[in-house]
Coordinates of C-alpha atoms and ligand atoms in Angstrom, one line a residue:
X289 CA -15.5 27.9 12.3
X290 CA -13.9 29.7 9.1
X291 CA -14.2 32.7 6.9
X292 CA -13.9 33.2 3.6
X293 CA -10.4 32.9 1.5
X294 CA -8.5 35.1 0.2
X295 CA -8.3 35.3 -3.2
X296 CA -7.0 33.1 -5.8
X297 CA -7.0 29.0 -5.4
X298 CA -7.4 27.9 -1.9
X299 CA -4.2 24.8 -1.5
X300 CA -4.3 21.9 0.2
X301 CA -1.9 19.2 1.7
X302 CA -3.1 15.6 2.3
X303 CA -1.7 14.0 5.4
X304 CA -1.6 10.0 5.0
X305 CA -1.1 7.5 7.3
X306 CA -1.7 3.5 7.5
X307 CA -1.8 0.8 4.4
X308 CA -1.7 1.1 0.4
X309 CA -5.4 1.4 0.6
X310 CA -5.5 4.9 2.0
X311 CA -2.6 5.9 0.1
X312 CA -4.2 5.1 -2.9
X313 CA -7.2 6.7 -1.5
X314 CA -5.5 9.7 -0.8
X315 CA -4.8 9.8 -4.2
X316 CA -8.1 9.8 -5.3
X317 CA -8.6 13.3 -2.4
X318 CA -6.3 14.6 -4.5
X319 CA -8.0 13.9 -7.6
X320 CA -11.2 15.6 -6.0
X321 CA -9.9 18.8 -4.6
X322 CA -8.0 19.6 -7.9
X323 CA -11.1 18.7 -10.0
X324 CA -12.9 21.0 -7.2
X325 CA -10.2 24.1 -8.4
X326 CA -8.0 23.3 -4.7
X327 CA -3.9 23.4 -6.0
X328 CA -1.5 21.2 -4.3
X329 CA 0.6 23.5 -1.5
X330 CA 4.0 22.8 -1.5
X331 CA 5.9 20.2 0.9
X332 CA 7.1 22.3 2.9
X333 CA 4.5 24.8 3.2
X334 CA 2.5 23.8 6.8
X335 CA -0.2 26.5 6.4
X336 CA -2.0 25.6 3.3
X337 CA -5.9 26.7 3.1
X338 CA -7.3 22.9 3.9
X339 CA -5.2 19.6 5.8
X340 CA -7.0 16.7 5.1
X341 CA -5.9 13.8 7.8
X342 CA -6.6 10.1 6.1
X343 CA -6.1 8.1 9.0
X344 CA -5.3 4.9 9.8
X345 CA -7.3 2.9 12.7
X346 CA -5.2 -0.3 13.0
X347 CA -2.8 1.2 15.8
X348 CA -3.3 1.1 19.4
X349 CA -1.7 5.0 19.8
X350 CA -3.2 5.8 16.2
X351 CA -5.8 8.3 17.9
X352 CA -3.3 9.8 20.2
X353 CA -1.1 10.6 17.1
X354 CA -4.1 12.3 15.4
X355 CA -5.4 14.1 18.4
X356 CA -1.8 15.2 18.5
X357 CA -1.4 16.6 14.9
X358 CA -4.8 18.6 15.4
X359 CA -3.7 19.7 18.7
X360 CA -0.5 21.4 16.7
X361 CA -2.6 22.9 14.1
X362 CA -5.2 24.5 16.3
X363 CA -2.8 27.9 17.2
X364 CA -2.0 27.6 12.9
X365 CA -5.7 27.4 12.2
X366 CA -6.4 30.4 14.2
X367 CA -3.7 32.9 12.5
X368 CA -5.0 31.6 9.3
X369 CA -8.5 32.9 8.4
X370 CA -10.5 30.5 6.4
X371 CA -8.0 28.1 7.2
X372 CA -10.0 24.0 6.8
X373 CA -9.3 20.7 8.4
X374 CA -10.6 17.6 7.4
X375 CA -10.2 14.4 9.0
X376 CA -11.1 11.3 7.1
X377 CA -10.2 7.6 7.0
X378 CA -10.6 4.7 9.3
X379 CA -10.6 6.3 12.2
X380 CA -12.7 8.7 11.3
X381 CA -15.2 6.1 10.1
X382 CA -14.8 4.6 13.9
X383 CA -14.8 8.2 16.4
X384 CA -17.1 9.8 13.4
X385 CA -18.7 13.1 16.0
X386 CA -16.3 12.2 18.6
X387 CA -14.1 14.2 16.2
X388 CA -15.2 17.4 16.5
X389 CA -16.2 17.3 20.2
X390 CA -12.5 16.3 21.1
X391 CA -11.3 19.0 18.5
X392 CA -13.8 21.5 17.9
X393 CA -11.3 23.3 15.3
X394 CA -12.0 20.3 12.7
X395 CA -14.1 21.6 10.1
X396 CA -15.1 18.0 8.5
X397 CA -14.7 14.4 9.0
X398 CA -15.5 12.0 6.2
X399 CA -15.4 8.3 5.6
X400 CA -14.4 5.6 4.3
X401 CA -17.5 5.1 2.2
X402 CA -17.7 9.0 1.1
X403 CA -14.7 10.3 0.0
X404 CA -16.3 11.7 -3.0
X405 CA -18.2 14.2 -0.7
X406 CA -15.3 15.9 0.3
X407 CA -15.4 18.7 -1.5
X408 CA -19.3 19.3 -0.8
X409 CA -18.7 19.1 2.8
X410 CA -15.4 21.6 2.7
X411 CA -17.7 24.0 1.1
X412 CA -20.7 23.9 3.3
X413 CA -18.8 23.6 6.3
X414 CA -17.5 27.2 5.5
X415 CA -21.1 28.4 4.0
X416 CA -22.5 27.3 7.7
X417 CA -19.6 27.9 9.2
X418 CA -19.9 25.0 11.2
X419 CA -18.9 21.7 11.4
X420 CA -20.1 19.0 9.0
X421 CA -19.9 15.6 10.2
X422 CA -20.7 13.1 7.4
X423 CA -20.5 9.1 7.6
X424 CA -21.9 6.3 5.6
X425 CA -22.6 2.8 6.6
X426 CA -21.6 1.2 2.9
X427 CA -20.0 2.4 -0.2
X428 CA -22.3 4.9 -2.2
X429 CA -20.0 4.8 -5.9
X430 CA -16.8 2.5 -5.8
X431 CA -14.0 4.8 -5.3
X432 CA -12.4 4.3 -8.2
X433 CA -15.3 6.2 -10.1
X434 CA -13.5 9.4 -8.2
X435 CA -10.7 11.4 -10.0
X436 CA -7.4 10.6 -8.8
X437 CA -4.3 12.3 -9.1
X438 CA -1.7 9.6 -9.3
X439 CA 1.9 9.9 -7.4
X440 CA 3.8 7.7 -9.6
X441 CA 4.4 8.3 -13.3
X442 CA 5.7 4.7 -13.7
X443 CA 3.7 2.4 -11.1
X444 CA -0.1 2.7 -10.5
X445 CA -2.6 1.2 -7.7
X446 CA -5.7 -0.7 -9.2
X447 CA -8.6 -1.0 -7.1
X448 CA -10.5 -4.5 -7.6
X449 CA -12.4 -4.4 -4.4
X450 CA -13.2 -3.1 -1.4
X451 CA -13.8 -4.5 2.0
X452 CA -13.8 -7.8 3.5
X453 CA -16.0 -11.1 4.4
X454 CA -13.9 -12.2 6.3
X455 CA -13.5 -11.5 10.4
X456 CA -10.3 -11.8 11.8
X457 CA -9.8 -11.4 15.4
X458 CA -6.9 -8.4 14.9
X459 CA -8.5 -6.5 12.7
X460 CA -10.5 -3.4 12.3
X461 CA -11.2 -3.5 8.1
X462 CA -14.3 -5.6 8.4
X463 CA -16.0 -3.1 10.6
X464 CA -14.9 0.4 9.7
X465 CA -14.3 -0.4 5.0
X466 CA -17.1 -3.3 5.0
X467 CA -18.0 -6.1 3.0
X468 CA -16.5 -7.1 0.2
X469 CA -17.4 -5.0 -3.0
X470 CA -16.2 -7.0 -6.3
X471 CA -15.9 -3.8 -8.8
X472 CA -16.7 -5.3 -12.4
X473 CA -13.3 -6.7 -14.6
X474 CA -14.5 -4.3 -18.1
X475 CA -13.9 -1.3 -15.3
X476 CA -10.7 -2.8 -13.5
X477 CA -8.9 -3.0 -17.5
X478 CA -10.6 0.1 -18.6
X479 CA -8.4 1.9 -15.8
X480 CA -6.0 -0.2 -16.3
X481 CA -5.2 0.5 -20.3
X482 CA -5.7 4.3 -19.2
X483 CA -3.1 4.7 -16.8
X484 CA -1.1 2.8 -20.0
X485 CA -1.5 4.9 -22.1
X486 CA -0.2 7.8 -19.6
X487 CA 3.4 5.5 -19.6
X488 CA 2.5 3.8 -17.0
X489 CA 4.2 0.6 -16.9
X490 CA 3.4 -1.4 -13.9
X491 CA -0.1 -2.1 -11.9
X492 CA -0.8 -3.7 -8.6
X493 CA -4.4 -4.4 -8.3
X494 CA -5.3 -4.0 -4.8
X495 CA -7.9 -5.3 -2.6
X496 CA -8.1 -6.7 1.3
X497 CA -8.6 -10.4 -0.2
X498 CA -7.5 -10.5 -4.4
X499 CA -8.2 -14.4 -4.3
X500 CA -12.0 -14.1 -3.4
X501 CA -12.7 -11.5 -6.4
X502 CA -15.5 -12.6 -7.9
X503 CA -17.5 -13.5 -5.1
X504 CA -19.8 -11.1 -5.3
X505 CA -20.6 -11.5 -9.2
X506 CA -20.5 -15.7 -8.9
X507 CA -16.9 -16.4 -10.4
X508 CA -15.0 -17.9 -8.0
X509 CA -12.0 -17.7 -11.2
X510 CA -12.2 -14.2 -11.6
X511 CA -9.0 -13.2 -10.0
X512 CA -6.9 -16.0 -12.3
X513 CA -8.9 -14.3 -15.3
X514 CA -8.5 -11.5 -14.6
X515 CA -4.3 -11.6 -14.4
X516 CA -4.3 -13.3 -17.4
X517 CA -6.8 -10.3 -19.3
X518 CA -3.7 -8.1 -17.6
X519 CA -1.9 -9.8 -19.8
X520 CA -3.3 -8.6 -23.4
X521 CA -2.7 -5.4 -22.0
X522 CA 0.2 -4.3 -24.5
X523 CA 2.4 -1.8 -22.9
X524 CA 1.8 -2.9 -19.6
X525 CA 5.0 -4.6 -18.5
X526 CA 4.3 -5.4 -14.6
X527 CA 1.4 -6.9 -13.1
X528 CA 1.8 -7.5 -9.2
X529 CA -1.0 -7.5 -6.8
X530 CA -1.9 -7.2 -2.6
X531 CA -3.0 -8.9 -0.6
X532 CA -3.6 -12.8 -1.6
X533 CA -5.4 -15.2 1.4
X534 CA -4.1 -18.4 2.0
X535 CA -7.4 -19.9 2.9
X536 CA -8.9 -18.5 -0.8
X537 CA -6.1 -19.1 -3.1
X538 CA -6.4 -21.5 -5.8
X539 CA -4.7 -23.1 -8.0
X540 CA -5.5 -21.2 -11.3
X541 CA -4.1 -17.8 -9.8
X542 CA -0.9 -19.6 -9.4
X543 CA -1.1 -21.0 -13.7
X544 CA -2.0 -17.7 -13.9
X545 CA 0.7 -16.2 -12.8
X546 CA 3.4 -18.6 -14.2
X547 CA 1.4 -18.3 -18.1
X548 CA 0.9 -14.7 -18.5
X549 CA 4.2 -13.1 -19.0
X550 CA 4.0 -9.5 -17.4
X551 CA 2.4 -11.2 -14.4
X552 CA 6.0 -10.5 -11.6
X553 CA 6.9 -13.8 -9.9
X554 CA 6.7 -12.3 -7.1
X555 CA 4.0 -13.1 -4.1
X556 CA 3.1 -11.1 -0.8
X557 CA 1.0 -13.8 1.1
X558 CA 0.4 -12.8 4.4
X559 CA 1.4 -15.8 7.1
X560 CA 0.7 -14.2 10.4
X561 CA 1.8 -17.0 12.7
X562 CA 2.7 -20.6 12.1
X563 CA 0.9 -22.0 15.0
X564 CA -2.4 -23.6 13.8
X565 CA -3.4 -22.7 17.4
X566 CA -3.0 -18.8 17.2
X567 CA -4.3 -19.3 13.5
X568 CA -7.6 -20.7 15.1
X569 CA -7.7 -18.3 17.5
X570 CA -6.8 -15.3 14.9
X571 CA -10.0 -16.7 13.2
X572 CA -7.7 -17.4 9.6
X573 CA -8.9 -20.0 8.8
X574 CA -6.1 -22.1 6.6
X575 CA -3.1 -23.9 8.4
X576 CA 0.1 -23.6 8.2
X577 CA 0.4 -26.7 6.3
X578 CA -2.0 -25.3 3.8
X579 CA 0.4 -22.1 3.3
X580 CA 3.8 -24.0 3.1
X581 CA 1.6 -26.0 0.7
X582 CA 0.7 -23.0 -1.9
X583 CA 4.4 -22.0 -1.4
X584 CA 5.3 -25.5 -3.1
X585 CA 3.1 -24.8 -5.6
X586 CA 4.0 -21.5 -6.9
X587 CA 7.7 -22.3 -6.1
X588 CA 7.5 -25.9 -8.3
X589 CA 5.6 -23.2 -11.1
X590 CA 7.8 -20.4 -10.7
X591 CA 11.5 -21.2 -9.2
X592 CA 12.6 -17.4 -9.3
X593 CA 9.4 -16.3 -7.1
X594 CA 10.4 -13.8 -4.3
X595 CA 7.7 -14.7 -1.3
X596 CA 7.3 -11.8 1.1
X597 CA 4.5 -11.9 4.1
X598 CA 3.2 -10.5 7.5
X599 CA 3.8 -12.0 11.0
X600 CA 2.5 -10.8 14.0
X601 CA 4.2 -11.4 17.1
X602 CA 2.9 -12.1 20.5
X603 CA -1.0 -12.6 19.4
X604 CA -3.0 -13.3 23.1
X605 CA -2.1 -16.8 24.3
X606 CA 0.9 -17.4 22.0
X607 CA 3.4 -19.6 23.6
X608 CA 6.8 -20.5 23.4
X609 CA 5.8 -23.1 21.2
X610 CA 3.7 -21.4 19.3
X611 CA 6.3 -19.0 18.5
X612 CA 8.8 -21.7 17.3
X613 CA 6.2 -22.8 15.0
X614 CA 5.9 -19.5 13.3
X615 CA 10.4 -19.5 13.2
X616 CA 9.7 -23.0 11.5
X617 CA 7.6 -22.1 9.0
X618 CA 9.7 -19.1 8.2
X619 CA 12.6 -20.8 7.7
X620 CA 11.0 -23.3 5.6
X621 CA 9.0 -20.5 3.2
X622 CA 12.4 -19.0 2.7
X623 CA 10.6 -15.7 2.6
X624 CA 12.7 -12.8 0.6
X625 CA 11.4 -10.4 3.3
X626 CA 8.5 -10.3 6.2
X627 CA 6.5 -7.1 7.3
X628 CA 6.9 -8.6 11.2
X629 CA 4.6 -6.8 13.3
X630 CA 4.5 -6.8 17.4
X631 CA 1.1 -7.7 18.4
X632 CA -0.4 -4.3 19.8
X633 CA -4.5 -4.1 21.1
X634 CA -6.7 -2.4 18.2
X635 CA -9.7 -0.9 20.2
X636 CA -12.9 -2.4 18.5
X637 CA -11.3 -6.2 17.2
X638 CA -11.7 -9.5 19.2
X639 CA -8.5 -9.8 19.9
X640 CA -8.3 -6.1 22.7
X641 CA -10.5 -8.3 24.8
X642 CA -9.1 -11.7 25.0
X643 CA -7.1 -13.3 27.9
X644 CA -3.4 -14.5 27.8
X645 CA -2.2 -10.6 25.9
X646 CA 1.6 -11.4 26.6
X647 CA 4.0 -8.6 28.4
X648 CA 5.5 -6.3 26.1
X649 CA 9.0 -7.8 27.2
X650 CA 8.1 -11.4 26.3
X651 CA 6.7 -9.9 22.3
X652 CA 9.9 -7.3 22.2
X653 CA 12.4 -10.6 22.6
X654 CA 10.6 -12.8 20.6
X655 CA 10.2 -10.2 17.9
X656 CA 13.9 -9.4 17.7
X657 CA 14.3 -13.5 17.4
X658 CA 12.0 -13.6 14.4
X659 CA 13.5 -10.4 13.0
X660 CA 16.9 -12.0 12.9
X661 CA 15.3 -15.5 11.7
X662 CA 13.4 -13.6 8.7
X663 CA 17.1 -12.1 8.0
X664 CA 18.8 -15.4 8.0
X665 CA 16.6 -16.3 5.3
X666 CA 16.1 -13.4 3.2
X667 CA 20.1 -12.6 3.2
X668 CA 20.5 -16.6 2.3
X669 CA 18.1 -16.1 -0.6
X670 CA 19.4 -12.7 -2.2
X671 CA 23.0 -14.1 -1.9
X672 CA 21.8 -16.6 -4.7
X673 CA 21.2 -13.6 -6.9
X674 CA 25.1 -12.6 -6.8
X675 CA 26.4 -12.8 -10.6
X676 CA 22.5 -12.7 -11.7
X677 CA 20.9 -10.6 -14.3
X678 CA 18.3 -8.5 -13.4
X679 CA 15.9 -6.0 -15.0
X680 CA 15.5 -2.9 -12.6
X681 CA 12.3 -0.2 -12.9
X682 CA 13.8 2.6 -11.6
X683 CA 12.3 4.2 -8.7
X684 CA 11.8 7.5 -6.9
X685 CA 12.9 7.8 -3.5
X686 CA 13.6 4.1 -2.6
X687 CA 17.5 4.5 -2.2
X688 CA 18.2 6.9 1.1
X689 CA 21.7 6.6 0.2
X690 CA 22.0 7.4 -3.0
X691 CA 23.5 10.6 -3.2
X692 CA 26.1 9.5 -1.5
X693 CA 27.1 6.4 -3.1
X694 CA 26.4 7.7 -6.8
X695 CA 23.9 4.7 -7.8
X696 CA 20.7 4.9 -8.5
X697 CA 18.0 2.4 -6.9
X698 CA 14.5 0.7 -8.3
X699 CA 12.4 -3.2 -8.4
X700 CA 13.8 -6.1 -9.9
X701 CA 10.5 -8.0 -11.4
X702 CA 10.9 -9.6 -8.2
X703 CA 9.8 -6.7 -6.1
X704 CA 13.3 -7.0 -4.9
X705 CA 15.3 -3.6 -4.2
X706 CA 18.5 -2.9 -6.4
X707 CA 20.5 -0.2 -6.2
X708 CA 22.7 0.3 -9.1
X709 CA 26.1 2.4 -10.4
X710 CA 25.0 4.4 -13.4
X711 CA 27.8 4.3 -14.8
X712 CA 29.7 7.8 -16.4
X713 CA 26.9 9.9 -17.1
X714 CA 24.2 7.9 -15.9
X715 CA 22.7 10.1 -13.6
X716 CA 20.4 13.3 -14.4
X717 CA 22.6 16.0 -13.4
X718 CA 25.5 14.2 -14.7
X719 CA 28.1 15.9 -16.9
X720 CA 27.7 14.4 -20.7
X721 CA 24.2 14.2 -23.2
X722 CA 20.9 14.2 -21.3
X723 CA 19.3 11.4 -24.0
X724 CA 22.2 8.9 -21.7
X725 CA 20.8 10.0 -18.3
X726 CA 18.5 6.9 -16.4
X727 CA 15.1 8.5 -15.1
X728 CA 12.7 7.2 -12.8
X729 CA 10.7 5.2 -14.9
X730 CA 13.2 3.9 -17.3
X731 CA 14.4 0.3 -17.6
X732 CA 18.0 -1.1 -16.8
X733 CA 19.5 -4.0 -16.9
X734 CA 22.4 -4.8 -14.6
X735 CA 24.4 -7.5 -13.1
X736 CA 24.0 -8.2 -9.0
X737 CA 27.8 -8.1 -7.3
X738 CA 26.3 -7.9 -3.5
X739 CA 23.5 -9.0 -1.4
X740 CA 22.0 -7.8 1.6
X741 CA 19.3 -8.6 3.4
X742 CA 17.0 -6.3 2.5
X743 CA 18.3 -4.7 -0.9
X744 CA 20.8 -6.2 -3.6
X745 CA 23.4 -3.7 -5.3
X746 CA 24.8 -3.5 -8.8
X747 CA 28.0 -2.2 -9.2
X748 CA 29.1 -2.7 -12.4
X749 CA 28.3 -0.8 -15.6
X750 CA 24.7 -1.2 -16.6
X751 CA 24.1 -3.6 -19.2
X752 CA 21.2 -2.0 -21.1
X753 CA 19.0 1.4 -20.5
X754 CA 15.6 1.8 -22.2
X755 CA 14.5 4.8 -22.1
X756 CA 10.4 4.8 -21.4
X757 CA 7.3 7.0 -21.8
X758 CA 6.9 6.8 -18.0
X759 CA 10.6 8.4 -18.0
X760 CA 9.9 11.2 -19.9
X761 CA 7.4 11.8 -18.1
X762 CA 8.9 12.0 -14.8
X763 CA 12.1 13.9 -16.5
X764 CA 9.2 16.6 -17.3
X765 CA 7.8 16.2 -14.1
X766 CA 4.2 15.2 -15.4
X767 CA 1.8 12.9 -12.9
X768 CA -1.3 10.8 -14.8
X769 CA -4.6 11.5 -13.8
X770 CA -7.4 8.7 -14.1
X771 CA -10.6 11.1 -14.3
X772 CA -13.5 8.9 -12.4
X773 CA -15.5 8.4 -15.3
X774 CA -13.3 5.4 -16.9
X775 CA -14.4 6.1 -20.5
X776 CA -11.9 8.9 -22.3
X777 CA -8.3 9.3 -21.7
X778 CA -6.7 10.4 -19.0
X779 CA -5.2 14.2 -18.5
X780 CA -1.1 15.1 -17.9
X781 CA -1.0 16.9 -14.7
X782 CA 1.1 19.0 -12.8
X783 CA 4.2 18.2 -10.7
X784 CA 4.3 15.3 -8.0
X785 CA 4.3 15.9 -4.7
X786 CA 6.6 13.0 -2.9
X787 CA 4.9 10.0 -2.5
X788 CA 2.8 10.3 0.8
X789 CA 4.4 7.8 3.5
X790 CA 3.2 4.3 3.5
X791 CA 3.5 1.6 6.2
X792 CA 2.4 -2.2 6.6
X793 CA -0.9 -2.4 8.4
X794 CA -0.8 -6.2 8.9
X795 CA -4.1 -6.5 7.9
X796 CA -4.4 -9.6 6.3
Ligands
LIG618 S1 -6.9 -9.3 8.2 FE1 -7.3 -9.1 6.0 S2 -8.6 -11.0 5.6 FE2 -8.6 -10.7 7.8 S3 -10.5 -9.4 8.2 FE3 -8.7 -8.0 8.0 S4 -8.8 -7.4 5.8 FE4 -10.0 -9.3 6.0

């Protein structure tokens, strides 16, 4: 129950948890409560007027994590008056009233298919001062019609669809975000020449399954098309995209790709296991020989293609062999990195029921042998970049070290991490004329001298700097904002925020 606020704008915090698609989401919240009038509390402030939970369902302790943080905010809430929490996401969409009966503090819980009705529901929530509960069964606007307030002034998410057709044994997606929803390409480059014009420099069009775009609207081609329409997209220098599906890619994405020059060689195709077995029994329906086969492919296409993917370990009934099967096939993809994932029950999939789930010691061990497999590879592979030219987008936040060491970090086209010495004056802050200083957002160009197996450094001077929109920008601290409707440009906003946290969800 809540009271009235005191005056001026009520602030809010968005909590975010799980994959890219609820961080992007959570940009669109954003989007909503500022358009609504909320403003964006700071960081550190842990008593802003509404807390908005976007939660992630694919974890086995996700709830307990949840039930945790309200538990925590209950005493807050209650020397706040007029104090909101909202609770939305995928496990929202699963527990929907369960919500507010475990925690009857929680002033809303949304879903996956209504995220545009959160401001509505904040607002009668307090009128009624009771709890509104609101979840729909399928989308009712695509969310990308929302306002979003973007995180990144260099790098944007693209949504192309939502949902999935497909049922994998593991996962939760089908059940709590849907079927596949194919939104329409004019839309998709409409948002994507907007958030150029803002400076933006690189896209990654996102949706559970990029290679069946299309299905929905007949054209099995779409996706290939579509990269390629990316590609008369002047300004836009970077086009990646998540998450490919072995069993629908074809051979046109991978033309595609190689033709259409701002199109990154760089590929995230989820494996999962090499075992045809667990594959059968993970319901994927391709085969290892299948993936090893588009990995040719694109490789023969594109020799300087970084291949990253997923692999869950200990999936119910894997054996020994099965296991070795998966180290075979990573070895032979010669993967630049894996998200490798221990194989934990998510309540609601297949997979919580089925006999043969293995003892956590038996997954532990063989997920520290895959760990140092994937690591083999991936240090074996970034070792050939030594003495290599690369062209680095400079990032926010993606070098922990940096202060320390003096460099500054970003991508390499190849998604690859690079941290790199500035050089005198290189750094904002430095000593010596601001129009030399490298922002977030700018381009360099530098020379690799060491690999590692997760990041490459650059130690010499760097050979080029071009200073970008997207860097002024972030040197005058401005966000874009797409506004929902896709016709008009988009606004400059305030300061960012940090970008909210972001962690593989394996669900591919
Ligand atoms: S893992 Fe990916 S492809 Fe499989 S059902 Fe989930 S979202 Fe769809």
């Amino acid at each position: 129950m809540t009271t009235a606020a005191a005056s001026g704008p009520r602030t809010y915090q968005v909590r975010t948890y799980g994959c890219q698609m609820n961080v992007h989401d959570s940009e669109r919240i954003s989007g909503l409560l500022e358009r609504a009038g909320y403003v964006r509390a700071a960081e550190a402030d842990d008593n802003p007027d509404v807390m908005v939970f976007n939660t992630c369902a694919v974890r086995e302790n996700a709830d307990n994590r949840l039930y945790g943080n309200l538990g925590h905010l209950r005493p807050v809430k209650a020397r706040h008056p007029g104090m909101q929490i909202a609770v939305g996401g995928c496990l929202a969409q699963k527990d929907r009233g369960d919500i507010v009966r475990r925690a009857p503090w929680v002033d809303v819980v949304f879903g996956t298919h209504n995220i545009g009705s959160l401001p509505v529901l904040l607002e009668r929530a307090r009128h009624n001062a009771a709890a509104e509960v609101e979840i729909l069964e399928s989308l009712d606007v695509f969310p990308s019609t929302l306002p979003t307030r973007r995180e990144s002034t260099y790098a944007g998410w693209v949504s192309i669809s939502v949902g999935c057709n497909n049922t994998c044994t593991f996962c939760i997606v089908p059940s709590l975000r849907g079927k596949e929803k194919d939104r329409r390409p004019g839309d998709i480059l409409s948002e994507v020449r907007a958030l150029v014009d803002e400076g933006v420099l690189e896209v990654t069009l996102l949706g559970q399954n990029v290679n069946s775009y299309g299905v929905e609207f007949g054209d099995r081609l779409a996706f290939g098309k579509l990269l390629r329409a990316c590609g008369d997209i002047e300004g836009l220098e970077r086009v990646r995209f998540t998450s490919p599906h072995p069993k629908d890619f074809t051979d046109d994405v991978i033309a595609a790709m190689a033709e259409t020059p701002n199109v990154c060689h760089s590929l995230h195709m989820p494996l999962q296991s090499g075992s045809d077995d667990v594959l059968r029994a993970m319901r994927r329906s391709y085969r290892a020989e299948r993936y090893l086969g588009i990995i040719d492919k694109v490789r023969a296409a594109m020799p300087d293609a970084a291949i990253t993917t997923d692999i869950i370990v200990g999936f119910p009934g894997e054996t020994e062999a099965d296991f070795e099967r998966t180290l075979d096939v990573a070895r032979e993809a010669r993967f630049s990195s894996a998200f490798t994932f221990q194989y934990s029950k998510r309540p609601g999939t297949p997979a919580a029921t089925m006999d043969g789930q293995l003892p956590k010691q038996v997954v532990q061990e063989r997920y520290e042998r895959l760990i140092a497999c994937v690591e083999e590879t991936s240090w074996a592979e970034n070792r050939k970049l030594v003495g290599e030219t690369v062209e680095v987008l400079v990032a926010v936040g993606e070098g922990r070290k940096d202060e320390r060491t003096g460099r500054m970090s970003g991508r390499a086209r190849d998604g690859r991490l690079v941290h790199f010495a500035t050089g005198a004056g290189g750094r904002p802050g430095d000593a010596g004329p601001p129009a030399g200083h490298i922002r977030p957002g700018d381009i360099v160009h530098t020379a690799i001298t060491y690999a590692a197996p997760h990041h490459l450094n650059a130690d010499g001077e760097p050979l080029s700097h071009r200073r970008t929109r997207a860097g002024d920008a972030a040197e005058a601290g401005r966000v874009p904002r797409t506004p929902g409707v896709l016709l008009g440009l988009p606004t400059i906003g305030a300061p960012a925020a940090p970008p909210a946290p972001t962690t593989g969800c394996a669900a591919h």
